[in-house]
């Protein structure tokens, strides 16, 4: 089905329409995790907005809802890790995208050289340092410098049209 949504300046874009249309863009599922310096405990959240931004200098960018409780903790901790979740890590995604509770209780992780949690079994790890936060409406656009990277085996977890799964389940099906 195709639908036409007017995008004329001044016309209101309905939030549900916006979500529906954007859900047609498949994304990866990335755990952005660090250590809250106040509690010395892991903190983090899931983002689908993670993208490479610049090669020289090496930068990544992602958007964070201004309502996020976890990002300020990760930000205060300084260096953090981004783990690109693998197919089958749906439960990790659900834990780390919860608003409350001990998000890391059932999430196996190992520390990066900076001490930030890297999720075990992810397909890639990108260790970062926050550089800038820009205004992005009801979100912040976070720009971070890449410090080091590595990859693991397996296929990525994908989010598409509200479904979480492997590439075959969510896109090719
Ligand atoms: C697949 C997926 C993608 C998400 N992408 C983002 C995102 O790009 N930015 C964001 O702020 N929240 C995103 N979220 C929601 C956050 O993970 C969630 O709101 C957050 O964990 C709330 O916890 P907090 O208040 O402790 O930060 C996403 C959730 C899921 C399941």
PDB file of C-alpha atoms and ligand atoms in Angstrom:
ATOM      1  CA  UNK A   1       0.000   0.000   0.000  1.00  0.00           C
ATOM      2  CA  UNK A   2       1.253   3.500  -0.742  1.00  0.00           C
ATOM      3  CA  UNK A   3       0.093   6.551   1.128  1.00  0.00           C
ATOM      4  CA  UNK A   4       0.760  10.197   0.369  1.00  0.00           C
ATOM      5  CA  UNK A   5       1.631  12.349   3.370  1.00  0.00           C
ATOM      6  CA  UNK A   6       1.799  16.090   2.706  1.00  0.00           C
ATOM      7  CA  UNK A   7       5.131  17.612   3.701  1.00  0.00           C
ATOM      8  CA  UNK A   8       4.291  21.222   2.887  1.00  0.00           C
ATOM      9  CA  UNK A   9       5.850  23.630   5.387  1.00  0.00           C
ATOM     10  CA  UNK A  10       3.256  24.635   7.950  1.00  0.00           C
ATOM     11  CA  UNK A  11       1.256  21.430   7.627  1.00  0.00           C
ATOM     12  CA  UNK A  12       1.399  19.206  10.660  1.00  0.00           C
ATOM     13  CA  UNK A  13       3.023  15.788  10.281  1.00  0.00           C
ATOM     14  CA  UNK A  14       1.111  13.316  12.398  1.00  0.00           C
ATOM     15  CA  UNK A  15       3.462  11.510  14.828  1.00  0.00           C
ATOM     16  CA  UNK A  16       1.922   8.091  14.152  1.00  0.00           C
ATOM     17  CA  UNK A  17       2.274   8.611  10.383  1.00  0.00           C
ATOM     18  CA  UNK A  18       5.869   9.699  10.903  1.00  0.00           C
ATOM     19  CA  UNK A  19       6.641   6.575  12.958  1.00  0.00           C
ATOM     20  CA  UNK A  20       4.826   4.357  10.448  1.00  0.00           C
ATOM     21  CA  UNK A  21       6.678   5.736   7.429  1.00  0.00           C
ATOM     22  CA  UNK A  22      10.078   5.690   9.166  1.00  0.00           C
ATOM     23  CA  UNK A  23       9.488   2.087  10.283  1.00  0.00           C
ATOM     24  CA  UNK A  24       9.998   1.153   6.624  1.00  0.00           C
ATOM     25  CA  UNK A  25      13.663   2.087   6.997  1.00  0.00           C
ATOM     26  CA  UNK A  26      15.412  -0.993   8.467  1.00  0.00           C
ATOM     27  CA  UNK A  27      17.968  -0.187  11.155  1.00  0.00           C
ATOM     28  CA  UNK A  28      20.574  -1.992  13.169  1.00  0.00           C
ATOM     29  CA  UNK A  29      20.180  -2.275  16.925  1.00  0.00           C
ATOM     30  CA  UNK A  30      23.035  -0.758  18.922  1.00  0.00           C
ATOM     31  CA  UNK A  31      23.652  -0.817  22.688  1.00  0.00           C
ATOM     32  CA  UNK A  32      25.279   2.437  23.817  1.00  0.00           C
ATOM     33  CA  UNK A  33      26.807   1.652  27.199  1.00  0.00           C
ATOM     34  CA  UNK A  34      29.155   3.170  29.733  1.00  0.00           C
ATOM     35  CA  UNK A  35      29.739   3.447  33.456  1.00  0.00           C
ATOM     36  CA  UNK A  36      27.728   5.911  35.538  1.00  0.00           C
ATOM     37  CA  UNK A  37      30.421   7.708  37.587  1.00  0.00           C
ATOM     38  CA  UNK A  38      27.946   8.434  40.404  1.00  0.00           C
ATOM     39  CA  UNK A  39      27.045   4.803  41.116  1.00  0.00           C
ATOM     40  CA  UNK A  40      30.039   3.130  39.387  1.00  0.00           C
ATOM     41  CA  UNK A  41      27.449   0.838  37.730  1.00  0.00           C
ATOM     42  CA  UNK A  42      26.857   0.112  34.032  1.00  0.00           C
ATOM     43  CA  UNK A  43      24.379   2.390  32.269  1.00  0.00           C
ATOM     44  CA  UNK A  44      23.066   2.352  28.723  1.00  0.00           C
ATOM     45  CA  UNK A  45      20.277   2.177  26.215  1.00  0.00           C
ATOM     46  CA  UNK A  46      19.395   0.849  22.763  1.00  0.00           C
ATOM     47  CA  UNK A  47      19.552   3.130  19.722  1.00  0.00           C
ATOM     48  CA  UNK A  48      18.468   2.478  16.160  1.00  0.00           C
ATOM     49  CA  UNK A  49      19.767   5.823  14.982  1.00  0.00           C
ATOM     50  CA  UNK A  50      23.474   4.911  15.142  1.00  0.00           C
ATOM     51  CA  UNK A  51      25.394   5.805  11.956  1.00  0.00           C
ATOM     52  CA  UNK A  52      28.877   6.536  10.734  1.00  0.00           C
ATOM     53  CA  UNK A  53      29.394  10.271  10.264  1.00  0.00           C
ATOM     54  CA  UNK A  54      32.983  11.011   9.265  1.00  0.00           C
ATOM     55  CA  UNK A  55      36.109   9.090   8.276  1.00  0.00           C
ATOM     56  CA  UNK A  56      38.627  11.846   9.055  1.00  0.00           C
ATOM     57  CA  UNK A  57      38.281  12.399  11.919  1.00  0.00           C
ATOM     58  CA  UNK A  58      36.495   9.095  12.620  1.00  0.00           C
ATOM     59  CA  UNK A  59      33.098  10.081  14.002  1.00  0.00           C
ATOM     60  CA  UNK A  60      29.764   8.396  14.620  1.00  0.00           C
ATOM     61  CA  UNK A  61      26.400  10.015  15.348  1.00  0.00           C
ATOM     62  CA  UNK A  62      23.124   8.965  16.912  1.00  0.00           C
ATOM     63  CA  UNK A  63      20.051  10.658  18.327  1.00  0.00           C
ATOM     64  CA  UNK A  64      18.916  10.450  21.930  1.00  0.00           C
ATOM     65  CA  UNK A  65      15.470  11.362  23.249  1.00  0.00           C
ATOM     66  CA  UNK A  66      15.662  14.272  25.682  1.00  0.00           C
ATOM     67  CA  UNK A  67      13.682  12.066  28.090  1.00  0.00           C
ATOM     68  CA  UNK A  68      16.463   9.462  28.279  1.00  0.00           C
ATOM     69  CA  UNK A  69      17.576   8.787  31.831  1.00  0.00           C
ATOM     70  CA  UNK A  70      20.505   6.604  30.830  1.00  0.00           C
ATOM     71  CA  UNK A  71      22.301   8.777  28.274  1.00  0.00           C
ATOM     72  CA  UNK A  72      23.225  11.530  30.822  1.00  0.00           C
ATOM     73  CA  UNK A  73      24.805   8.790  32.973  1.00  0.00           C
ATOM     74  CA  UNK A  74      26.769   7.366  30.027  1.00  0.00           C
ATOM     75  CA  UNK A  75      27.750  10.890  28.964  1.00  0.00           C
ATOM     76  CA  UNK A  76      29.044  11.759  32.452  1.00  0.00           C
ATOM     77  CA  UNK A  77      31.132   8.601  32.439  1.00  0.00           C
ATOM     78  CA  UNK A  78      33.083   9.808  29.392  1.00  0.00           C
ATOM     79  CA  UNK A  79      34.361   7.022  27.168  1.00  0.00           C
ATOM     80  CA  UNK A  80      31.632   4.526  26.224  1.00  0.00           C
ATOM     81  CA  UNK A  81      31.065   1.534  23.944  1.00  0.00           C
ATOM     82  CA  UNK A  82      28.602   0.888  21.134  1.00  0.00           C
ATOM     83  CA  UNK A  83      27.796  -2.821  20.627  1.00  0.00           C
ATOM     84  CA  UNK A  84      26.055  -3.742  17.355  1.00  0.00           C
ATOM     85  CA  UNK A  85      23.677  -6.488  18.514  1.00  0.00           C
ATOM     86  CA  UNK A  86      23.574  -9.842  16.748  1.00  0.00           C
ATOM     87  CA  UNK A  87      20.640 -11.888  15.450  1.00  0.00           C
ATOM     88  CA  UNK A  88      19.221 -13.717  18.478  1.00  0.00           C
ATOM     89  CA  UNK A  89      19.981 -10.906  20.938  1.00  0.00           C
ATOM     90  CA  UNK A  90      16.335  -9.791  21.114  1.00  0.00           C
ATOM     91  CA  UNK A  91      16.341 -10.265  24.908  1.00  0.00           C
ATOM     92  CA  UNK A  92      19.393  -8.005  25.266  1.00  0.00           C
ATOM     93  CA  UNK A  93      17.568  -5.379  23.205  1.00  0.00           C
ATOM     94  CA  UNK A  94      14.480  -5.669  25.413  1.00  0.00           C
ATOM     95  CA  UNK A  95      16.531  -5.389  28.633  1.00  0.00           C
ATOM     96  CA  UNK A  96      18.536  -2.381  27.535  1.00  0.00           C
ATOM     97  CA  UNK A  97      15.535  -0.535  26.067  1.00  0.00           C
ATOM     98  CA  UNK A  98      13.589  -0.813  29.337  1.00  0.00           C
ATOM     99  CA  UNK A  99      12.999   2.438  31.151  1.00  0.00           C
ATOM    100  CA  UNK A 100      13.509   1.127  34.672  1.00  0.00           C
ATOM    101  CA  UNK A 101      15.019  -1.716  36.649  1.00  0.00           C
ATOM    102  CA  UNK A 102      18.430  -3.320  36.451  1.00  0.00           C
ATOM    103  CA  UNK A 103      18.925  -3.249  32.694  1.00  0.00           C
ATOM    104  CA  UNK A 104      22.171  -5.231  32.893  1.00  0.00           C
ATOM    105  CA  UNK A 105      20.950  -8.068  35.182  1.00  0.00           C
ATOM    106  CA  UNK A 106      20.671 -10.552  32.279  1.00  0.00           C
ATOM    107  CA  UNK A 107      23.099  -8.943  29.851  1.00  0.00           C
ATOM    108  CA  UNK A 108      26.514 -10.650  29.688  1.00  0.00           C
ATOM    109  CA  UNK A 109      29.256  -8.121  28.987  1.00  0.00           C
ATOM    110  CA  UNK A 110      32.985  -7.620  29.201  1.00  0.00           C
ATOM    111  CA  UNK A 111      34.828  -4.347  29.755  1.00  0.00           C
ATOM    112  CA  UNK A 112      36.496  -2.322  27.016  1.00  0.00           C
ATOM    113  CA  UNK A 113      40.037  -1.066  27.743  1.00  0.00           C
ATOM    114  CA  UNK A 114      38.302   2.073  29.097  1.00  0.00           C
ATOM    115  CA  UNK A 115      36.108  -0.021  31.404  1.00  0.00           C
ATOM    116  CA  UNK A 116      32.880   0.524  29.431  1.00  0.00           C
ATOM    117  CA  UNK A 117      30.593  -2.521  29.058  1.00  0.00           C
ATOM    118  CA  UNK A 118      30.799  -4.265  25.686  1.00  0.00           C
ATOM    119  CA  UNK A 119      27.882  -6.661  25.125  1.00  0.00           C
ATOM    120  CA  UNK A 120      29.115 -10.263  24.661  1.00  0.00           C
ATOM    121  CA  UNK A 121      28.187 -11.827  21.332  1.00  0.00           C
ATOM    122  CA  UNK A 122      27.686  -8.552  19.456  1.00  0.00           C
ATOM    123  CA  UNK A 123      28.752  -8.413  15.779  1.00  0.00           C
ATOM    124  CA  UNK A 124      30.810  -5.230  16.267  1.00  0.00           C
ATOM    125  CA  UNK A 125      32.097  -3.015  19.071  1.00  0.00           C
ATOM    126  CA  UNK A 126      32.940   0.634  18.620  1.00  0.00           C
ATOM    127  CA  UNK A 127      34.588   2.380  21.585  1.00  0.00           C
ATOM    128  CA  UNK A 128      33.864   6.098  21.569  1.00  0.00           C
ATOM    129  CA  UNK A 129      34.384   9.413  23.305  1.00  0.00           C
ATOM    130  CA  UNK A 130      31.567  12.007  23.278  1.00  0.00           C
ATOM    131  CA  UNK A 131      32.480  15.121  21.271  1.00  0.00           C
ATOM    132  CA  UNK A 132      29.378  17.222  20.739  1.00  0.00           C
ATOM    133  CA  UNK A 133      25.654  17.337  21.412  1.00  0.00           C
ATOM    134  CA  UNK A 134      23.521  19.275  18.935  1.00  0.00           C
ATOM    135  CA  UNK A 135      19.875  20.274  19.058  1.00  0.00           C
ATOM    136  CA  UNK A 136      17.654  17.753  17.292  1.00  0.00           C
ATOM    137  CA  UNK A 137      14.147  18.819  18.293  1.00  0.00           C
ATOM    138  CA  UNK A 138      12.901  16.503  21.011  1.00  0.00           C
ATOM    139  CA  UNK A 139      16.159  14.536  20.596  1.00  0.00           C
ATOM    140  CA  UNK A 140      19.832  15.395  20.976  1.00  0.00           C
ATOM    141  CA  UNK A 141      22.180  14.600  18.123  1.00  0.00           C
ATOM    142  CA  UNK A 142      25.251  13.055  19.706  1.00  0.00           C
ATOM    143  CA  UNK A 143      28.548  13.128  17.830  1.00  0.00           C
ATOM    144  CA  UNK A 144      31.283  10.877  19.192  1.00  0.00           C
ATOM    145  CA  UNK A 145      34.880  10.142  18.224  1.00  0.00           C
ATOM    146  CA  UNK A 146      35.805   6.541  17.473  1.00  0.00           C
ATOM    147  CA  UNK A 147      38.724   5.342  19.611  1.00  0.00           C
ATOM    148  CA  UNK A 148      38.941   1.671  18.602  1.00  0.00           C
ATOM    149  CA  UNK A 149      36.792  -0.993  16.930  1.00  0.00           C
ATOM    150  CA  UNK A 150      36.498  -4.733  16.499  1.00  0.00           C
ATOM    151  CA  UNK A 151      34.094  -7.257  14.995  1.00  0.00           C
ATOM    152  CA  UNK A 152      32.729 -10.668  15.945  1.00  0.00           C
ATOM    153  CA  UNK A 153      31.082 -13.472  13.969  1.00  0.00           C
ATOM    154  CA  UNK A 154      27.365 -13.682  13.182  1.00  0.00           C
ATOM    155  CA  UNK A 155      24.655 -11.618  11.545  1.00  0.00           C
ATOM    156  CA  UNK A 156      23.158  -8.389  12.885  1.00  0.00           C
ATOM    157  CA  UNK A 157      19.856  -7.924  14.658  1.00  0.00           C
ATOM    158  CA  UNK A 158      17.507  -5.782  12.550  1.00  0.00           C
ATOM    159  CA  UNK A 159      14.519  -3.581  13.423  1.00  0.00           C
ATOM    160  CA  UNK A 160      12.027  -3.159  10.571  1.00  0.00           C
ATOM    161  CA  UNK A 161       8.317  -2.284  10.524  1.00  0.00           C
ATOM    162  CA  UNK A 162       8.139  -2.750  14.286  1.00  0.00           C
ATOM    163  CA  UNK A 163       9.685  -6.231  14.132  1.00  0.00           C
ATOM    164  CA  UNK A 164      12.919  -7.290  15.735  1.00  0.00           C
ATOM    165  CA  UNK A 165      14.782 -10.250  14.304  1.00  0.00           C
ATOM    166  CA  UNK A 166      17.390 -11.478  11.900  1.00  0.00           C
ATOM    167  CA  UNK A 167      17.665 -10.140   8.363  1.00  0.00           C
ATOM    168  CA  UNK A 168      15.677 -13.079   6.929  1.00  0.00           C
ATOM    169  CA  UNK A 169      12.780 -12.719   9.390  1.00  0.00           C
ATOM    170  CA  UNK A 170      12.439  -8.949   9.229  1.00  0.00           C
ATOM    171  CA  UNK A 171      13.343  -7.963   5.664  1.00  0.00           C
ATOM    172  CA  UNK A 172      13.579 -10.911   3.335  1.00  0.00           C
ATOM    173  CA  UNK A 173      10.400 -12.580   4.704  1.00  0.00           C
TER     174      UNK A 173
HETATM  175  C1  LIG B   1      14.974  -0.965  18.224  1.00  0.00           C
HETATM  176  C2  LIG B   1      15.018   0.241  19.133  1.00  0.00           C
HETATM  177  C3  LIG B   1      15.623   1.421  18.697  1.00  0.00           C
HETATM  178  C4  LIG B   1      15.674   2.553  19.515  1.00  0.00           C
HETATM  179  N1  LIG B   1      16.298   3.683  19.080  1.00  0.00           N
HETATM  180  C5  LIG B   1      16.411   4.761  19.888  1.00  0.00           C
HETATM  181  C6  LIG B   1      17.160   5.909  19.476  1.00  0.00           C
HETATM  182  O1  LIG B   1      17.734   5.964  18.388  1.00  0.00           O
HETATM  183  N2  LIG B   1      17.234   6.962  20.354  1.00  0.00           N
HETATM  184  C7  LIG B   1      16.614   6.925  21.585  1.00  0.00           C
HETATM  185  O2  LIG B   1      16.723   7.901  22.332  1.00  0.00           O
HETATM  186  N3  LIG B   1      15.908   5.849  22.005  1.00  0.00           N
HETATM  187  C8  LIG B   1      15.806   4.763  21.192  1.00  0.00           C
HETATM  188  N4  LIG B   1      15.129   3.661  21.613  1.00  0.00           N
HETATM  189  C9  LIG B   1      14.452   3.686  22.914  1.00  0.00           C
HETATM  190  C10 LIG B   1      15.434   3.577  24.083  1.00  0.00           C
HETATM  191  O3  LIG B   1      16.220   2.395  24.015  1.00  0.00           O
HETATM  192  C11 LIG B   1      14.655   3.608  25.403  1.00  0.00           C
HETATM  193  O4  LIG B   1      13.770   4.679  25.368  1.00  0.00           O
HETATM  194  C12 LIG B   1      15.595   3.782  26.551  1.00  0.00           C
HETATM  195  O5  LIG B   1      16.201   2.558  26.882  1.00  0.00           O
HETATM  196  C13 LIG B   1      14.862   4.332  27.725  1.00  0.00           C
HETATM  197  O6  LIG B   1      15.676   4.194  28.868  1.00  0.00           O
HETATM  198  P1  LIG B   1      16.401   5.396  29.599  1.00  0.00           P
HETATM  199  O7  LIG B   1      15.378   6.439  29.977  1.00  0.00           O
HETATM  200  O8  LIG B   1      16.998   4.696  30.766  1.00  0.00           O
HETATM  201  O9  LIG B   1      17.419   6.009  28.666  1.00  0.00           O
HETATM  202  C14 LIG B   1      15.071   2.514  20.812  1.00  0.00           C
HETATM  203  C15 LIG B   1      14.468   1.321  21.259  1.00  0.00           C
HETATM  204  C16 LIG B   1      14.444   0.207  20.433  1.00  0.00           C
HETATM  205  C17 LIG B   1      13.793  -1.073  20.955  1.00  0.00           C
END
